[in-house]
PDB file of C-alpha atoms in Angstrom:
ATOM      1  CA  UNK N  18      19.694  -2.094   5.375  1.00 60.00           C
ATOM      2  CA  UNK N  19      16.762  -4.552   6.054  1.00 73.00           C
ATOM      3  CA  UNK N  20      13.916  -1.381   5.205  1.00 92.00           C
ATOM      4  CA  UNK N  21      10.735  -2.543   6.995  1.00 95.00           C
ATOM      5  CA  UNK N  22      10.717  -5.603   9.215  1.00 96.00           C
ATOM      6  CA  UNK N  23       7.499  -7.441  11.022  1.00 97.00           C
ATOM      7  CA  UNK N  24       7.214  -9.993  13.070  1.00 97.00           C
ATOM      8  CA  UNK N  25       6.217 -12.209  13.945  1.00 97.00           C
ATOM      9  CA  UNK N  26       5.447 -13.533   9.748  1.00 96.00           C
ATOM     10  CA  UNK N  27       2.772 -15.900  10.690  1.00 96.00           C
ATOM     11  CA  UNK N  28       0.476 -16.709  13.937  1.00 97.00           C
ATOM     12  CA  UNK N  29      -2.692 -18.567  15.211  1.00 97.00           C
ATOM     13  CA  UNK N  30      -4.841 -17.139  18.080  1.00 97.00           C
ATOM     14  CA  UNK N  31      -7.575 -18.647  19.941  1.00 98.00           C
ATOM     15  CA  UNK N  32     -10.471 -16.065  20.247  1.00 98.00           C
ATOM     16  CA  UNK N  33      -9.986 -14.062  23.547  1.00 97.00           C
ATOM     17  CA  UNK N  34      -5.775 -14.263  23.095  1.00 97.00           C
ATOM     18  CA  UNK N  35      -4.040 -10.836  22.777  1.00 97.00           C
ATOM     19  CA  UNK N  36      -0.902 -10.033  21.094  1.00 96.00           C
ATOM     20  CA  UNK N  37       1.480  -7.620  19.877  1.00 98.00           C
ATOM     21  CA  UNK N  38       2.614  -7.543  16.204  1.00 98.00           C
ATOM     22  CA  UNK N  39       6.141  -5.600  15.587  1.00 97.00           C
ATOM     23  CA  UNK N  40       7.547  -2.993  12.878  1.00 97.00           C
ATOM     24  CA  UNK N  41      10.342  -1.664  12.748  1.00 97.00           C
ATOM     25  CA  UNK N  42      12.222  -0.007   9.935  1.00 96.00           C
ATOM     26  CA  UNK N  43      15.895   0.918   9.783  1.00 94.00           C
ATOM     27  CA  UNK N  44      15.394   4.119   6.897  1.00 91.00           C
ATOM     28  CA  UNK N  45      14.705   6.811   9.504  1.00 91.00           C
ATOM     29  CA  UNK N  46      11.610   7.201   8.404  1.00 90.00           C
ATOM     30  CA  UNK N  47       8.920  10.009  10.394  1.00 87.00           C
ATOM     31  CA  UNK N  48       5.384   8.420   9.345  1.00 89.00           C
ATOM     32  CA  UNK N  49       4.493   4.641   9.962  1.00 92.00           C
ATOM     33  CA  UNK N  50       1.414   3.108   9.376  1.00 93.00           C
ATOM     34  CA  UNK N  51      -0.654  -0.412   9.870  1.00 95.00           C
ATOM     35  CA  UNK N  52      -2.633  -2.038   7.299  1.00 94.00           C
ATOM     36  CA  UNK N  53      -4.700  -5.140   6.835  1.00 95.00           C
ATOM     37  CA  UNK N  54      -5.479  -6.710   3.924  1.00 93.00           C
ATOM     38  CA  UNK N  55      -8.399  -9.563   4.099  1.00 91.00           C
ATOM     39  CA  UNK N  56      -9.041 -11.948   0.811  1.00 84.00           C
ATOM     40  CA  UNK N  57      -9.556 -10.510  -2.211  1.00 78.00           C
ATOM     41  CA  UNK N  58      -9.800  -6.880  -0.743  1.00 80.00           C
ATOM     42  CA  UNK N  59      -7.458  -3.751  -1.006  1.00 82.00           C
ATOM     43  CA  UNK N  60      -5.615  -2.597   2.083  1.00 87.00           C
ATOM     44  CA  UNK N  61      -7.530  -0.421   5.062  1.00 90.00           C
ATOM     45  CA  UNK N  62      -5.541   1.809   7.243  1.00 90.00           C
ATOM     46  CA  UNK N  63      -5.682   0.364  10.982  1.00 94.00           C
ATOM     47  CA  UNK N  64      -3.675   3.618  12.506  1.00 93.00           C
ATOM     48  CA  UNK N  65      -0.969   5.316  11.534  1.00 91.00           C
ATOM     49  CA  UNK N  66       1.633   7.369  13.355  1.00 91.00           C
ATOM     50  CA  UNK N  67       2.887  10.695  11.930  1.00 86.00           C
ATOM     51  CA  UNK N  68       6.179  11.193  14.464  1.00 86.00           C
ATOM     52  CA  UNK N  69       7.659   9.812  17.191  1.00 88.00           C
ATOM     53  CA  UNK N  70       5.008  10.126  19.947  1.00 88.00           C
ATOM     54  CA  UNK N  71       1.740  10.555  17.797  1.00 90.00           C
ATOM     55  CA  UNK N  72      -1.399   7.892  16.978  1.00 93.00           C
ATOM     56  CA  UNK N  73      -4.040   8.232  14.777  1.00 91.00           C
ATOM     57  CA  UNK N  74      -6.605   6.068  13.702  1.00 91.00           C
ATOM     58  CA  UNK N  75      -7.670   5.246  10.432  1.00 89.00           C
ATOM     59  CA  UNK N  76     -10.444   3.504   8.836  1.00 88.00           C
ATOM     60  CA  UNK N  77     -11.042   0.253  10.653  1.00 93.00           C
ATOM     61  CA  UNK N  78      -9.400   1.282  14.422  1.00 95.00           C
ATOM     62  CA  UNK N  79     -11.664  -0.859  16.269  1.00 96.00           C
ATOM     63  CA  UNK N  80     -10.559  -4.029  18.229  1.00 96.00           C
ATOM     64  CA  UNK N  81      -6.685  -2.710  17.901  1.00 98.00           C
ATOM     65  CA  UNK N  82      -4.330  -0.383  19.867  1.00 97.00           C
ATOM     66  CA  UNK N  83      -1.020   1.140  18.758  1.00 97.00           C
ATOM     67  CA  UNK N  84       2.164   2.068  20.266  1.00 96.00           C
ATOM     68  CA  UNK N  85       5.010   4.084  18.344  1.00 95.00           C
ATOM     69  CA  UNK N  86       7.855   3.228  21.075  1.00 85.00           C
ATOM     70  CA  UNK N  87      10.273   5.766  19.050  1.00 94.00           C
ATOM     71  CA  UNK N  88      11.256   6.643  15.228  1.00 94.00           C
ATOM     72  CA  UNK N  89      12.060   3.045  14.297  1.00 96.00           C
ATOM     73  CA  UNK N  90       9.357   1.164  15.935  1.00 96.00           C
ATOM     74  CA  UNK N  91       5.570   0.677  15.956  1.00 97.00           C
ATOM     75  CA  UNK N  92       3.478  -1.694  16.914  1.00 97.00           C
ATOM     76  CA  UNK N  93      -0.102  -3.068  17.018  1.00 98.00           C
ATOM     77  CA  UNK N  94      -1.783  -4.927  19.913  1.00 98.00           C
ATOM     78  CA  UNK N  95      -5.390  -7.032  19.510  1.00 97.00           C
ATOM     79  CA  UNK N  96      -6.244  -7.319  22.901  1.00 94.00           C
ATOM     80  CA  UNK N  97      -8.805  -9.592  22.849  1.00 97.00           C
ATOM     81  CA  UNK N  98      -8.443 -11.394  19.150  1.00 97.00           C
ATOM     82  CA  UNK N  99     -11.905 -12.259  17.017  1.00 97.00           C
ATOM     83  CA  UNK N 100     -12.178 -14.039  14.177  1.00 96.00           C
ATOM     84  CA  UNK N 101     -12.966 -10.897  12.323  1.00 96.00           C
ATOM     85  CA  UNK N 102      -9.311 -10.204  13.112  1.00 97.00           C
ATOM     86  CA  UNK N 103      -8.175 -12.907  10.712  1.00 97.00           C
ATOM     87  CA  UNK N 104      -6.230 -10.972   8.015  1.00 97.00           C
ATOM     88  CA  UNK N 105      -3.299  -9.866   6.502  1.00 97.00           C
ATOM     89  CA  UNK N 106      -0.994  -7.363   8.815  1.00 98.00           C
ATOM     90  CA  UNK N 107       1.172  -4.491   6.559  1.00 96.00           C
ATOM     91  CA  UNK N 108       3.214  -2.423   8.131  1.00 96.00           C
ATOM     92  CA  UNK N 109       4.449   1.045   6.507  1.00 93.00           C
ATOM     93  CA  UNK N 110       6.485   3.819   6.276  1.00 92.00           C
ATOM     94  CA  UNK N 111       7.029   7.261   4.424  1.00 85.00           C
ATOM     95  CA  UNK N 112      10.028   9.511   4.258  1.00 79.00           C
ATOM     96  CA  UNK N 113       8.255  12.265   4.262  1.00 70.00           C
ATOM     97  CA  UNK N 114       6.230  14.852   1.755  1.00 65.00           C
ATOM     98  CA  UNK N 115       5.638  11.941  -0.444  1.00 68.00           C
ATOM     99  CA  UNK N 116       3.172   8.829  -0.571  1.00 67.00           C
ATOM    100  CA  UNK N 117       5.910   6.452  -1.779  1.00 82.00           C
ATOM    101  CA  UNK N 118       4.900   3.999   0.805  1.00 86.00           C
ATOM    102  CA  UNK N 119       7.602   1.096   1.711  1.00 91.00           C
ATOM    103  CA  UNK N 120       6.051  -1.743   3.116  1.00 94.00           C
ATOM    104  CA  UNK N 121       7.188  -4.581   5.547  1.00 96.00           C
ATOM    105  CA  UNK N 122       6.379  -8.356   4.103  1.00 95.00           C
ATOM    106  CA  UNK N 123       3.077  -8.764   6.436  1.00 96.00           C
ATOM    107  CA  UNK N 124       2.116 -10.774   9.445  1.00 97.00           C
ATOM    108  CA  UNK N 125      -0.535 -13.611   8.729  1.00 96.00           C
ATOM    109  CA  UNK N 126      -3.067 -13.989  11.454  1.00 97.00           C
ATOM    110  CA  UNK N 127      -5.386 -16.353  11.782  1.00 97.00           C
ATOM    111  CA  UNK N 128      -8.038 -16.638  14.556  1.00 97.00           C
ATOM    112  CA  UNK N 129      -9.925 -19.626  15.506  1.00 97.00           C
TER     113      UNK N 129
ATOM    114  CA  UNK C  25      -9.402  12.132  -2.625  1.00 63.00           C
ATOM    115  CA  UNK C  26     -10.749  11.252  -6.276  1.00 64.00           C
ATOM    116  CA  UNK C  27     -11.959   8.040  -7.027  1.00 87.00           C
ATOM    117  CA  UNK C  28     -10.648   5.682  -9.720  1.00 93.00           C
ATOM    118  CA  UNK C  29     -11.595   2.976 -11.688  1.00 95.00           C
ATOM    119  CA  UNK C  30      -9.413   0.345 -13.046  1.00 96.00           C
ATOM    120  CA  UNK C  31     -10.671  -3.673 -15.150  1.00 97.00           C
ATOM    121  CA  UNK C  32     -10.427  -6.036 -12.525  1.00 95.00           C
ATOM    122  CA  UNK C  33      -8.176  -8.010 -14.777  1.00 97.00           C
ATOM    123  CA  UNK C  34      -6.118  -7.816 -17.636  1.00 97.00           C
ATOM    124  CA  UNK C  35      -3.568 -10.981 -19.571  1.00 97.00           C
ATOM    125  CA  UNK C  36      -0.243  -9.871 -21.242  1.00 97.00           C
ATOM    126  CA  UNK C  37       2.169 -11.626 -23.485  1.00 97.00           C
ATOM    127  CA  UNK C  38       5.362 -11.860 -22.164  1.00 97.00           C
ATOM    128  CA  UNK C  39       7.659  -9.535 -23.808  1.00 97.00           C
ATOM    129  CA  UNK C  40       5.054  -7.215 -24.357  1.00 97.00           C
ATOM    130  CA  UNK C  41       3.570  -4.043 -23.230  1.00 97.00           C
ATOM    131  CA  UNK C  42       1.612  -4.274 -20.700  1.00 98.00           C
ATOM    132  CA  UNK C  43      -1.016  -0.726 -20.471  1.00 98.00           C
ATOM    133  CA  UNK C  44      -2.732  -0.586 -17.426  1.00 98.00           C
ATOM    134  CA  UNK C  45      -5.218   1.965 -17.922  1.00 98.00           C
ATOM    135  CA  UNK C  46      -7.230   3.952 -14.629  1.00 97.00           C
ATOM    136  CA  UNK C  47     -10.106   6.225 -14.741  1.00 96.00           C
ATOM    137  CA  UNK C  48     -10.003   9.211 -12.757  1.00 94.00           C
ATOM    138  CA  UNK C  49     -12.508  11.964 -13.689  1.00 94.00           C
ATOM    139  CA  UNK C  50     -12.691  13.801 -10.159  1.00 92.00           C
ATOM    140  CA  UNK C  51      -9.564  14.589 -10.087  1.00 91.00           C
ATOM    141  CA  UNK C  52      -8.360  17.712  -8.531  1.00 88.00           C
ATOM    142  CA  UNK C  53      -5.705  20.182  -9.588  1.00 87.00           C
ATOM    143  CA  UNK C  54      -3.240  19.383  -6.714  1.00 85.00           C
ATOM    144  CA  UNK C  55      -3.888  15.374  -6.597  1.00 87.00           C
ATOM    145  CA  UNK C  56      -0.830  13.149  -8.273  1.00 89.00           C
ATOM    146  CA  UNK C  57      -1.739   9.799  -9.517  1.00 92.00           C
ATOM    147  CA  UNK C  58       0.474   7.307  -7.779  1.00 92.00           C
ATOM    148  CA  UNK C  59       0.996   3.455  -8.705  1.00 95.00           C
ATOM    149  CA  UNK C  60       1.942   0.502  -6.297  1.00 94.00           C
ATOM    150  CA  UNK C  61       1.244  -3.262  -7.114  1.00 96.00           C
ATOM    151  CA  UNK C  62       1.188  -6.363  -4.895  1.00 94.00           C
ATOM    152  CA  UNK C  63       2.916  -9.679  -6.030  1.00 93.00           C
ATOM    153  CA  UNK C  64       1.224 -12.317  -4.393  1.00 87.00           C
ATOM    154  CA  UNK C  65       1.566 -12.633  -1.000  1.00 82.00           C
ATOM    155  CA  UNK C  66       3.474  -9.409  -0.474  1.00 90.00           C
ATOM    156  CA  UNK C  67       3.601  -5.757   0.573  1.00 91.00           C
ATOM    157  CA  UNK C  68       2.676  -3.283  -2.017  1.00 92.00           C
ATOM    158  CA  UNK C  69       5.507  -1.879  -3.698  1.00 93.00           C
ATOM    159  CA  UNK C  70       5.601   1.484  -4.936  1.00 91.00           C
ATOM    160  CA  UNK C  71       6.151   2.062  -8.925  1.00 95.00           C
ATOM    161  CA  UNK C  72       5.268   5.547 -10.384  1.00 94.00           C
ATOM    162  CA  UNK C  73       3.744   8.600  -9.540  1.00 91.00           C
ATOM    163  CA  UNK C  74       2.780  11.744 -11.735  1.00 93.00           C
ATOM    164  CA  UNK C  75       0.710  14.876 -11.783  1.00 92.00           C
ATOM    165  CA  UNK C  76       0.406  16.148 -15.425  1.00 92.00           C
ATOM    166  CA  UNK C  77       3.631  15.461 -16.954  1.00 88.00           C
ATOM    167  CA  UNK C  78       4.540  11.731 -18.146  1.00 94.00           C
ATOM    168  CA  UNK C  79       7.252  10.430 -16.183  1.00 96.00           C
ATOM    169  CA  UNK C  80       9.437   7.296 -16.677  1.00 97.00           C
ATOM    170  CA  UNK C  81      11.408   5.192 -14.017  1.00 95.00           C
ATOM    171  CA  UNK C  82      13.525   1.806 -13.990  1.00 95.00           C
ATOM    172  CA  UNK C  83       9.960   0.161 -13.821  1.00 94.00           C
ATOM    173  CA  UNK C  84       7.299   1.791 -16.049  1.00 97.00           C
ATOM    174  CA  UNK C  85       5.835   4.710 -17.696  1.00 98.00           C
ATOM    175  CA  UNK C  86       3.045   6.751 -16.473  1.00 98.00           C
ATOM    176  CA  UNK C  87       1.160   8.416 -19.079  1.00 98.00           C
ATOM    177  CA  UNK C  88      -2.019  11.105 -17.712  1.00 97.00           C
ATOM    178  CA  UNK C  89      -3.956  12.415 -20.152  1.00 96.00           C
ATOM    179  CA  UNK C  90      -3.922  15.935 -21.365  1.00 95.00           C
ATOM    180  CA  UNK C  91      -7.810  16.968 -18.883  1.00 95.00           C
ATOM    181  CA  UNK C  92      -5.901  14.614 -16.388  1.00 95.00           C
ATOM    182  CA  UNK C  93      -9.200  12.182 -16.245  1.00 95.00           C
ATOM    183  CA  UNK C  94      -7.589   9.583 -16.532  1.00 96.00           C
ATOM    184  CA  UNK C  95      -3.898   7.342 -17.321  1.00 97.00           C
ATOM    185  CA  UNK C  96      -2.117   4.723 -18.139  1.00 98.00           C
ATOM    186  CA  UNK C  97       0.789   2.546 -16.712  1.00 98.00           C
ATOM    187  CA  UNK C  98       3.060   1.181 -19.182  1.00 98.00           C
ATOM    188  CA  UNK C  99       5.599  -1.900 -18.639  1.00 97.00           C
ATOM    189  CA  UNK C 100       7.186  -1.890 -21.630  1.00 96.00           C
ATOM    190  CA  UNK C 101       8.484  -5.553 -22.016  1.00 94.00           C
ATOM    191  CA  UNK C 102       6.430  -7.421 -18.993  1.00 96.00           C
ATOM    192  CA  UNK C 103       7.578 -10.407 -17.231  1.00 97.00           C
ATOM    193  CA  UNK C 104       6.310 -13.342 -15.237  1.00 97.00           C
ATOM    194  CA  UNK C 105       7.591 -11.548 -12.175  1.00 95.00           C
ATOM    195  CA  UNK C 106       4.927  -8.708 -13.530  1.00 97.00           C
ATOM    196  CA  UNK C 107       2.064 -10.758 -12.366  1.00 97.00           C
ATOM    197  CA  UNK C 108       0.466  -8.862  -9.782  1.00 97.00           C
ATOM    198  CA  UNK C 109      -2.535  -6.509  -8.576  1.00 95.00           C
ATOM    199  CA  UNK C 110      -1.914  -2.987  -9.850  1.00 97.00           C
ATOM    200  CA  UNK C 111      -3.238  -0.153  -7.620  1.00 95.00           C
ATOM    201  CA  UNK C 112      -3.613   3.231  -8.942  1.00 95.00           C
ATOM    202  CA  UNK C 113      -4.175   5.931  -6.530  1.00 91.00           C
ATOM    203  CA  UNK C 114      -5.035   9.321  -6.331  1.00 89.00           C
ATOM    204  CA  UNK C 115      -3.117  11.609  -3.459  1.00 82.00           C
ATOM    205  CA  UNK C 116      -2.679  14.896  -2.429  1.00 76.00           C
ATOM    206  CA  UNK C 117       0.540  15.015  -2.170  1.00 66.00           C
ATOM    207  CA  UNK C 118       2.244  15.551   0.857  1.00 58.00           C
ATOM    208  CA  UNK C 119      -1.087  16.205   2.949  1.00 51.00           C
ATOM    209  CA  UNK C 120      -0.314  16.454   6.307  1.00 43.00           C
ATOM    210  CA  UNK C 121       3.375  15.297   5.692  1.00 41.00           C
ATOM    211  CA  UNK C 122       2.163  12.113   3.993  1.00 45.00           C
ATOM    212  CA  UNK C 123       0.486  10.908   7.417  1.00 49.00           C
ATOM    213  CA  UNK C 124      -3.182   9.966   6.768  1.00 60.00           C
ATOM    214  CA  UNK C 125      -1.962   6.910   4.609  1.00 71.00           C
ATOM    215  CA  UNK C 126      -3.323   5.427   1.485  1.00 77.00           C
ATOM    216  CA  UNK C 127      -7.339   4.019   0.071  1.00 79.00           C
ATOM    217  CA  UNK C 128      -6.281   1.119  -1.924  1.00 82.00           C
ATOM    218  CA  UNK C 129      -9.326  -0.371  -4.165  1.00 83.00           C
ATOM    219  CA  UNK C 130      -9.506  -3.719  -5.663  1.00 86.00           C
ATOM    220  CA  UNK C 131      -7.018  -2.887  -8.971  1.00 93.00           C
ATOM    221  CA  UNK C 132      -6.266  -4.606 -11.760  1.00 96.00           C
ATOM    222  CA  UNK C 133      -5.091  -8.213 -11.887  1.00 96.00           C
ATOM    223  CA  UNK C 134      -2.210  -8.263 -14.428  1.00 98.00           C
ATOM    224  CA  UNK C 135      -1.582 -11.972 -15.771  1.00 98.00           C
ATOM    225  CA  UNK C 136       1.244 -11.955 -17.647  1.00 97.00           C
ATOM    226  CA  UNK C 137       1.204 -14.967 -20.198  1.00 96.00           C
ATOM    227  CA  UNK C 138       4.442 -17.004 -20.962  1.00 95.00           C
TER     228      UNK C 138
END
């Protein structure tokens, strides 16, 4: 039972790159969610997905797009990376009627 | 959701108790208090939540004040491995099946001392 997963764990983009960071979790989970985290700050809500299916956004949407492929999986795409993008990616999930959020170890991004 | 307030940071002996305290004053009747906290460099992981009643776990207390304005985490014999950014948070619980995630502030930095 590996919980949440994300890969990849580290990357570097050159401003203008796109690419696709992965979740998946293995607890059967409904809700998933993305997160980043920049220095120093709390977490803000990217999007988060309440079922299979369904995409919301959340606080700081802009620049990103989301795909929940089915109940284990969701990912996040920057399709044309800034440096503003530089942060730390969170991935999470909830079981259900609860906010005891399990999170994935994060993906650190870094554009140049 | 209500706001809180929490120091910025806090030091601990080891061995000791380690009271996190968190302010929340706007608190509504059907909002639990939840706590997560972040070892460096990793997810948040989820500790305690309450809504009036103190509850207890593997991890820590949670104690919330009689007017619910406010509460305090307990570790009762902290750690090294304690040393982390405690977030307390204040949740309906269950909204919309738990969907609309989480507002994490800045929290409390928690050194624990050797």
């Amino acid at each position: 039972n590996a919980g949440v997963t994300q890969t990849p764990k580290f990357q570097v983009l050159k401003t203008g790159q796109s690419m696709t960071l992965q979740c998946a979790q293995d607890m059967n989970h409904n809700s998933m969610y993305w997160y980043r985290q920049d220095p120093g700050m709390g977490l803000r809500l990217i999007y988060y997905s309440a079922s299979e299916g369904t995409t919301d956004k959340g606080e700081v949407p802009n620049g990103y797009n989301v795909s929940r492929l089915n109940k284990r999986e969701f990912s996040l795409r920057l399709e044309s990376a800034a440096p503003s993008q530089t942060s730390v990616y969170f991935c999470a999930t909830v079981p259900g009627y609860s906010y005891e959020q399990y999170f994935g170890p994060g993906t650190r991004l870094t554009v140049t | 959701d209500a706001k809180t307030t929490q120091p910025p940071s806090m030091d601990c002996a080891e061995g000791r108790a380690a009271n996190l305290p968190c302010n929340h004053s706007t608190i509504s009747g059907n909002e639990y208090v939840y706590w997560y906290r972040q070892i460096h460099s990793q997810g948040p992981q989820y500790i305690i939540h309450g809504l009036k009643n103190n509850e207890t776990n593997e991890m820590a207390s949670l104690i919330i004040t009689e007017d619910r304005k406010s509460s305090t985490l307990i570790l009762p014999h902290a750690t090294l491995r304690d040393t982390a950014v405690y977030y307390c948070i204040v949740r309906v619980y269950g909204t919309g099946g738990g969907a609309d995630g989480l507002t994490f502030g800045k929290g409390t930095h928690l050194i624990i001392q050797p």
